[in-house]
């Protein structure tokens, strides 16, 4: 006797209703996962949705630090991540002990942590930020205060350049996907696609050189340094018909779906996050069906981390 194949999409939608669950998916998730999500966005948008939801269960289709953030913001809700191995190469570049030691070297500094960090690191931070509000967060800090910015060195360099801040110290971390997107790849592509809008994420290793070329006028008005949600908004509102995109390729699905009359070309076809891609539709079903895997941040850590996250949300 043969087993009938499970229609995972149908079952996920059924279980979601039965359990009063909400599914949050990052822009880099697989298309099949995005298709069952209630909200799709960048980490800031998803944090806001997690904080505002009246659902009993949050299934977070992203990486582990994002589920932790949802748990911190929603301590009375059950937060699930469909795969415990969905980590983050950037978040793993600094731990709480390393941050504590760094703070001892600069005792009067204000600590700004990118959301791509563990709950323990957030608990030692004064502010969190995302790529879409990092400049605003740093600008909100008095100019005479030192800033420790972590863990992304490319985003940190970008923020330091935009804010013109001379007392900013930057942790040398990087995202394995964005670090692989190089200026030469972009210049080669833009040379042949002269009418395309160029969208680049500030975590890319090419950001500093991109800013230089933009300042010199080499890219005219075509270069835009944006968060993933900023890219989505620009794609919708721009009059351009062709876009060159420098970030993880998962975003292309949503871009093409929302803008069927426009063309989106990745700078690197293989710019994929192996951690984001660990979550599949079958794992989302398994998560809802069997209550796995719950992410719960201990109260003493969550209370401290929540302060830094709340400050971020207030500024954004």
GROMACS .gro file of C-alpha atoms in nm:
model
  316
    1UNK     CA    1   0.000   0.000   0.000
    2UNK     CA    2   0.148   0.337  -0.102
    3UNK     CA    3   0.137   0.641   0.125
    4UNK     CA    4  -0.038   0.946  -0.011
    5UNK     CA    5   0.195   1.241  -0.055
    6UNK     CA    6   0.136   1.517   0.198
    7UNK     CA    7   0.036   1.853   0.055
    8UNK     CA    8   0.260   2.051   0.290
    9UNK     CA    9   0.128   2.390   0.183
   10UNK     CA   10  -0.232   2.288   0.250
   11UNK     CA   11  -0.139   2.133   0.585
   12UNK     CA   12   0.063   2.436   0.694
   13UNK     CA   13  -0.229   2.669   0.618
   14UNK     CA   14  -0.465   2.437   0.809
   15UNK     CA   15  -0.238   2.407   1.114
   16UNK     CA   16  -0.176   2.779   1.117
   17UNK     CA   17  -0.548   2.844   1.164
   18UNK     CA   18  -0.596   2.566   1.418
   19UNK     CA   19  -0.308   2.686   1.636
   20UNK     CA   20  -0.359   3.061   1.597
   21UNK     CA   21  -0.008   3.075   1.456
   22UNK     CA   22   0.167   3.336   1.247
   23UNK     CA   23   0.450   3.261   1.002
   24UNK     CA   24   0.721   3.523   0.959
   25UNK     CA   25   0.965   3.478   0.671
   26UNK     CA   26   1.280   3.671   0.590
   27UNK     CA   27   1.332   3.803   0.236
   28UNK     CA   28   1.606   3.540   0.182
   29UNK     CA   29   1.382   3.238   0.250
   30UNK     CA   30   1.293   2.979  -0.015
   31UNK     CA   31   0.997   3.074  -0.242
   32UNK     CA   32   0.784   2.787  -0.105
   33UNK     CA   33   0.830   2.924   0.247
   34UNK     CA   34   0.758   3.283   0.146
   35UNK     CA   35   0.434   3.164  -0.015
   36UNK     CA   36   0.287   3.045   0.319
   37UNK     CA   37   0.412   3.339   0.526
   38UNK     CA   38   0.185   3.601   0.680
   39UNK     CA   39   0.464   3.857   0.669
   40UNK     CA   40   0.781   3.871   0.460
   41UNK     CA   41   1.046   4.132   0.528
   42UNK     CA   42   1.384   4.224   0.667
   43UNK     CA   43   1.479   4.169   1.029
   44UNK     CA   44   1.346   4.510   1.140
   45UNK     CA   45   1.004   4.464   0.976
   46UNK     CA   46   0.976   4.111   1.115
   47UNK     CA   47   1.073   4.231   1.465
   48UNK     CA   48   0.792   4.487   1.449
   49UNK     CA   49   0.543   4.225   1.330
   50UNK     CA   50   0.649   3.986   1.607
   51UNK     CA   51   0.600   4.259   1.866
   52UNK     CA   52   0.254   4.351   1.734
   53UNK     CA   53   0.101   4.008   1.670
   54UNK     CA   54  -0.185   3.863   1.875
   55UNK     CA   55  -0.106   3.508   1.759
   56UNK     CA   56  -0.028   3.241   2.020
   57UNK     CA   57   0.250   3.083   1.815
   58UNK     CA   58   0.519   3.249   1.601
   59UNK     CA   59   0.694   3.029   1.344
   60UNK     CA   60   1.007   3.220   1.250
   61UNK     CA   61   1.145   3.129   0.910
   62UNK     CA   62   1.479   3.299   0.928
   63UNK     CA   63   1.794   3.236   1.127
   64UNK     CA   64   1.833   3.169   1.498
   65UNK     CA   65   1.907   3.522   1.621
   66UNK     CA   66   1.581   3.641   1.458
   67UNK     CA   67   1.377   3.381   1.647
   68UNK     CA   68   1.557   3.485   1.965
   69UNK     CA   69   1.457   3.846   1.899
   70UNK     CA   70   1.093   3.740   1.859
   71UNK     CA   71   1.116   3.547   2.187
   72UNK     CA   72   1.260   3.853   2.364
   73UNK     CA   73   0.982   4.077   2.232
   74UNK     CA   74   0.706   3.821   2.294
   75UNK     CA   75   0.797   3.637   2.619
   76UNK     CA   76   0.445   3.495   2.661
   77UNK     CA   77   0.424   3.349   2.311
   78UNK     CA   78   0.562   3.023   2.179
   79UNK     CA   79   0.835   3.098   1.922
   80UNK     CA   80   0.937   2.815   1.691
   81UNK     CA   81   1.218   2.785   1.438
   82UNK     CA   82   1.179   2.500   1.187
   83UNK     CA   83   1.551   2.409   1.187
   84UNK     CA   84   1.785   2.461   1.483
   85UNK     CA   85   2.086   2.462   1.252
   86UNK     CA   86   1.970   2.781   1.079
   87UNK     CA   87   2.250   2.989   1.228
   88UNK     CA   88   2.431   3.299   1.104
   89UNK     CA   89   2.797   3.329   1.003
   90UNK     CA   90   2.794   3.698   1.098
   91UNK     CA   91   2.636   3.649   1.443
   92UNK     CA   92   2.896   3.382   1.523
   93UNK     CA   93   3.186   3.627   1.479
   94UNK     CA   94   3.139   3.766   1.832
   95UNK     CA   95   3.022   3.616   2.162
   96UNK     CA   96   2.932   3.768   2.500
   97UNK     CA   97   3.279   3.711   2.651
   98UNK     CA   98   3.449   3.885   2.360
   99UNK     CA   99   3.211   4.180   2.384
  100UNK     CA  100   3.259   4.205   2.762
  101UNK     CA  101   3.638   4.221   2.711
  102UNK     CA  102   3.600   4.485   2.438
  103UNK     CA  103   3.378   4.695   2.665
  104UNK     CA  104   3.646   4.680   2.938
  105UNK     CA  105   3.894   4.834   2.692
  106UNK     CA  106   3.647   5.120   2.626
  107UNK     CA  107   3.449   5.161   2.951
  108UNK     CA  108   3.275   5.486   2.850
  109UNK     CA  109   3.165   5.371   2.505
  110UNK     CA  110   2.807   5.317   2.384
  111UNK     CA  111   2.760   4.968   2.236
  112UNK     CA  112   2.556   4.939   1.915
  113UNK     CA  113   2.490   4.582   1.808
  114UNK     CA  114   2.351   4.485   1.471
  115UNK     CA  115   2.051   4.255   1.516
  116UNK     CA  116   2.261   3.976   1.364
  117UNK     CA  117   2.388   3.886   1.712
  118UNK     CA  118   2.297   3.642   1.988
  119UNK     CA  119   2.063   3.734   2.273
  120UNK     CA  120   2.361   3.732   2.514
  121UNK     CA  121   2.542   3.992   2.301
  122UNK     CA  122   2.227   4.206   2.277
  123UNK     CA  123   2.199   4.191   2.659
  124UNK     CA  124   2.542   4.358   2.685
  125UNK     CA  125   2.449   4.627   2.431
  126UNK     CA  126   2.302   4.974   2.471
  127UNK     CA  127   2.129   4.976   2.132
  128UNK     CA  128   2.045   4.730   1.860
  129UNK     CA  129   2.014   4.834   1.497
  130UNK     CA  130   1.940   4.691   1.155
  131UNK     CA  131   2.089   4.788   0.821
  132UNK     CA  132   1.787   5.012   0.758
  133UNK     CA  133   1.824   5.220   1.077
  134UNK     CA  134   2.192   5.188   1.178
  135UNK     CA  135   2.272   5.544   1.069
  136UNK     CA  136   1.975   5.682   1.267
  137UNK     CA  137   2.077   5.488   1.578
  138UNK     CA  138   2.438   5.608   1.569
  139UNK     CA  139   2.329   5.967   1.497
  140UNK     CA  140   2.108   5.956   1.808
  141UNK     CA  141   2.415   5.908   2.030
  142UNK     CA  142   2.590   6.226   2.153
  143UNK     CA  143   2.882   6.313   1.924
  144UNK     CA  144   3.136   6.312   2.208
  145UNK     CA  145   3.059   5.951   2.310
  146UNK     CA  146   3.268   5.663   2.173
  147UNK     CA  147   3.071   5.401   1.985
  148UNK     CA  148   3.152   5.030   1.969
  149UNK     CA  149   2.978   4.896   1.657
  150UNK     CA  150   2.946   4.523   1.601
  151UNK     CA  151   2.975   4.277   1.443
  152UNK     CA  152   2.966   4.372   1.073
  153UNK     CA  153   3.273   4.563   0.957
  154UNK     CA  154   3.127   4.660   0.619
  155UNK     CA  155   2.804   4.798   0.762
  156UNK     CA  156   3.010   4.965   1.037
  157UNK     CA  157   3.242   5.129   0.782
  158UNK     CA  158   2.940   5.250   0.586
  159UNK     CA  159   2.778   5.400   0.899
  160UNK     CA  160   3.105   5.565   1.004
  161UNK     CA  161   3.139   5.723   0.660
  162UNK     CA  162   2.779   5.849   0.645
  163UNK     CA  163   2.780   5.988   1.001
  164UNK     CA  164   3.138   6.125   0.967
  165UNK     CA  165   3.201   5.994   1.317
  166UNK     CA  166   3.569   5.972   1.418
  167UNK     CA  167   3.516   5.801   1.756
  168UNK     CA  168   3.359   5.480   1.626
  169UNK     CA  169   3.528   5.143   1.677
  170UNK     CA  170   3.422   4.857   1.450
  171UNK     CA  171   3.433   4.482   1.516
  172UNK     CA  172   3.593   4.283   1.228
  173UNK     CA  173   3.301   4.048   1.151
  174UNK     CA  174   3.145   3.967   0.816
  175UNK     CA  175   2.859   3.777   0.652
  176UNK     CA  176   2.991   3.494   0.433
  177UNK     CA  177   2.746   3.582   0.153
  178UNK     CA  178   2.792   3.958   0.141
  179UNK     CA  179   3.169   3.941   0.189
  180UNK     CA  180   3.183   3.745  -0.137
  181UNK     CA  181   3.025   4.022  -0.346
  182UNK     CA  182   3.320   4.221  -0.481
  183UNK     CA  183   3.348   4.561  -0.646
  184UNK     CA  184   3.495   4.410  -0.963
  185UNK     CA  185   3.187   4.188  -1.008
  186UNK     CA  186   2.964   4.495  -0.990
  187UNK     CA  187   3.174   4.716  -1.215
  188UNK     CA  188   3.182   4.445  -1.482
  189UNK     CA  189   2.804   4.409  -1.474
  190UNK     CA  190   2.726   4.781  -1.464
  191UNK     CA  191   2.951   4.837  -1.767
  192UNK     CA  192   2.712   4.631  -1.979
  193UNK     CA  193   2.382   4.728  -1.809
  194UNK     CA  194   2.401   5.105  -1.836
  195UNK     CA  195   2.031   5.175  -1.777
  196UNK     CA  196   1.993   4.954  -1.471
  197UNK     CA  197   1.936   5.077  -1.117
  198UNK     CA  198   2.201   4.935  -0.885
  199UNK     CA  199   2.088   4.813  -0.540
  200UNK     CA  200   2.352   4.711  -0.284
  201UNK     CA  201   2.320   4.589   0.074
  202UNK     CA  202   2.549   4.772   0.323
  203UNK     CA  203   2.693   4.440   0.447
  204UNK     CA  204   2.864   4.385   0.110
  205UNK     CA  205   3.242   4.404   0.105
  206UNK     CA  206   3.207   4.630  -0.198
  207UNK     CA  207   3.014   4.899  -0.007
  208UNK     CA  208   3.313   5.123   0.065
  209UNK     CA  209   3.428   5.124  -0.297
  210UNK     CA  210   3.067   5.165  -0.415
  211UNK     CA  211   3.033   5.477  -0.198
  212UNK     CA  212   3.359   5.608  -0.347
  213UNK     CA  213   3.233   5.555  -0.703
  214UNK     CA  214   2.898   5.713  -0.618
  215UNK     CA  215   3.071   6.016  -0.465
  216UNK     CA  216   3.288   6.057  -0.777
  217UNK     CA  217   2.981   6.035  -0.997
  218UNK     CA  218   3.093   5.716  -1.171
  219UNK     CA  219   2.753   5.558  -1.107
  220UNK     CA  220   2.557   5.883  -1.153
  221UNK     CA  221   2.233   5.849  -0.956
  222UNK     CA  222   2.202   5.476  -1.014
  223UNK     CA  223   2.363   5.346  -0.697
  224UNK     CA  224   2.143   5.285  -0.392
  225UNK     CA  225   2.275   5.141  -0.063
  226UNK     CA  226   1.970   4.986   0.101
  227UNK     CA  227   1.845   4.724   0.345
  228UNK     CA  228   1.651   4.437   0.188
  229UNK     CA  229   1.321   4.608   0.270
  230UNK     CA  230   1.461   4.932   0.131
  231UNK     CA  231   1.541   4.744  -0.190
  232UNK     CA  232   1.184   4.615  -0.208
  233UNK     CA  233   1.042   4.965  -0.169
  234UNK     CA  234   1.280   5.109  -0.428
  235UNK     CA  235   1.193   4.835  -0.679
  236UNK     CA  236   0.823   4.919  -0.644
  237UNK     CA  237   0.859   5.296  -0.674
  238UNK     CA  238   1.146   5.336  -0.921
  239UNK     CA  239   1.071   5.414  -1.284
  240UNK     CA  240   1.361   5.189  -1.389
  241UNK     CA  241   1.281   4.864  -1.566
  242UNK     CA  242   1.608   4.686  -1.491
  243UNK     CA  243   1.786   4.638  -1.158
  244UNK     CA  244   2.124   4.493  -1.063
  245UNK     CA  245   2.096   4.348  -0.711
  246UNK     CA  246   2.390   4.294  -0.474
  247UNK     CA  247   2.259   4.084  -0.186
  248UNK     CA  248   2.146   3.726  -0.112
  249UNK     CA  249   1.953   3.593  -0.412
  250UNK     CA  250   1.647   3.485  -0.211
  251UNK     CA  251   1.513   3.840  -0.239
  252UNK     CA  252   1.476   3.806  -0.617
  253UNK     CA  253   1.167   3.584  -0.583
  254UNK     CA  254   0.969   3.853  -0.401
  255UNK     CA  255   1.105   4.129  -0.625
  256UNK     CA  256   0.993   3.949  -0.940
  257UNK     CA  257   0.660   3.848  -0.790
  258UNK     CA  258   0.573   4.204  -0.685
  259UNK     CA  259   0.714   4.367  -1.001
  260UNK     CA  260   0.641   4.130  -1.293
  261UNK     CA  261   0.710   4.402  -1.552
  262UNK     CA  262   1.065   4.464  -1.427
  263UNK     CA  263   1.390   4.269  -1.459
  264UNK     CA  264   1.609   4.183  -1.159
  265UNK     CA  265   1.964   4.059  -1.215
  266UNK     CA  266   2.185   3.931  -0.931
  267UNK     CA  267   2.547   4.044  -0.922
  268UNK     CA  268   2.633   3.688  -0.816
  269UNK     CA  269   2.403   3.397  -0.900
  270UNK     CA  270   2.557   3.190  -0.619
  271UNK     CA  271   2.518   3.454  -0.344
  272UNK     CA  272   2.305   3.224  -0.128
  273UNK     CA  273   2.296   3.183   0.249
  274UNK     CA  274   2.315   2.813   0.332
  275UNK     CA  275   2.160   2.883   0.673
  276UNK     CA  276   1.853   3.064   0.538
  277UNK     CA  277   1.802   2.782   0.290
  278UNK     CA  278   1.792   2.516   0.562
  279UNK     CA  279   1.424   2.591   0.624
  280UNK     CA  280   1.189   2.412   0.383
  281UNK     CA  281   0.812   2.390   0.357
  282UNK     CA  282   0.823   2.037   0.500
  283UNK     CA  283   1.016   2.166   0.804
  284UNK     CA  284   0.761   2.445   0.852
  285UNK     CA  285   0.488   2.178   0.854
  286UNK     CA  286   0.688   1.965   1.099
  287UNK     CA  287   0.740   2.268   1.322
  288UNK     CA  288   0.367   2.342   1.343
  289UNK     CA  289   0.263   1.977   1.369
  290UNK     CA  290   0.510   1.880   1.643
  291UNK     CA  291   0.585   2.207   1.822
  292UNK     CA  292   0.952   2.214   1.720
  293UNK     CA  293   1.189   2.377   1.779
  294UNK     CA  294   1.103   2.621   2.056
  295UNK     CA  295   1.335   2.917   2.105
  296UNK     CA  296   1.317   3.060   2.456
  297UNK     CA  297   1.557   3.324   2.586
  298UNK     CA  298   1.615   3.311   2.966
  299UNK     CA  299   1.434   3.595   3.142
  300UNK     CA  300   1.744   3.763   3.287
  301UNK     CA  301   1.905   3.777   2.940
  302UNK     CA  302   1.581   3.870   2.764
  303UNK     CA  303   1.507   4.162   2.998
  304UNK     CA  304   1.846   4.322   2.930
  305UNK     CA  305   1.835   4.253   2.556
  306UNK     CA  306   1.480   4.391   2.529
  307UNK     CA  307   1.600   4.734   2.638
  308UNK     CA  308   1.846   4.753   2.346
  309UNK     CA  309   1.583   4.626   2.101
  310UNK     CA  310   1.317   4.866   2.228
  311UNK     CA  311   1.557   5.156   2.180
  312UNK     CA  312   1.610   5.041   1.821
  313UNK     CA  313   1.235   5.017   1.755
  314UNK     CA  314   1.176   5.360   1.907
  315UNK     CA  315   1.433   5.518   1.672
  316UNK     CA  316   1.319   5.333   1.358
   0.00000   0.00000   0.00000
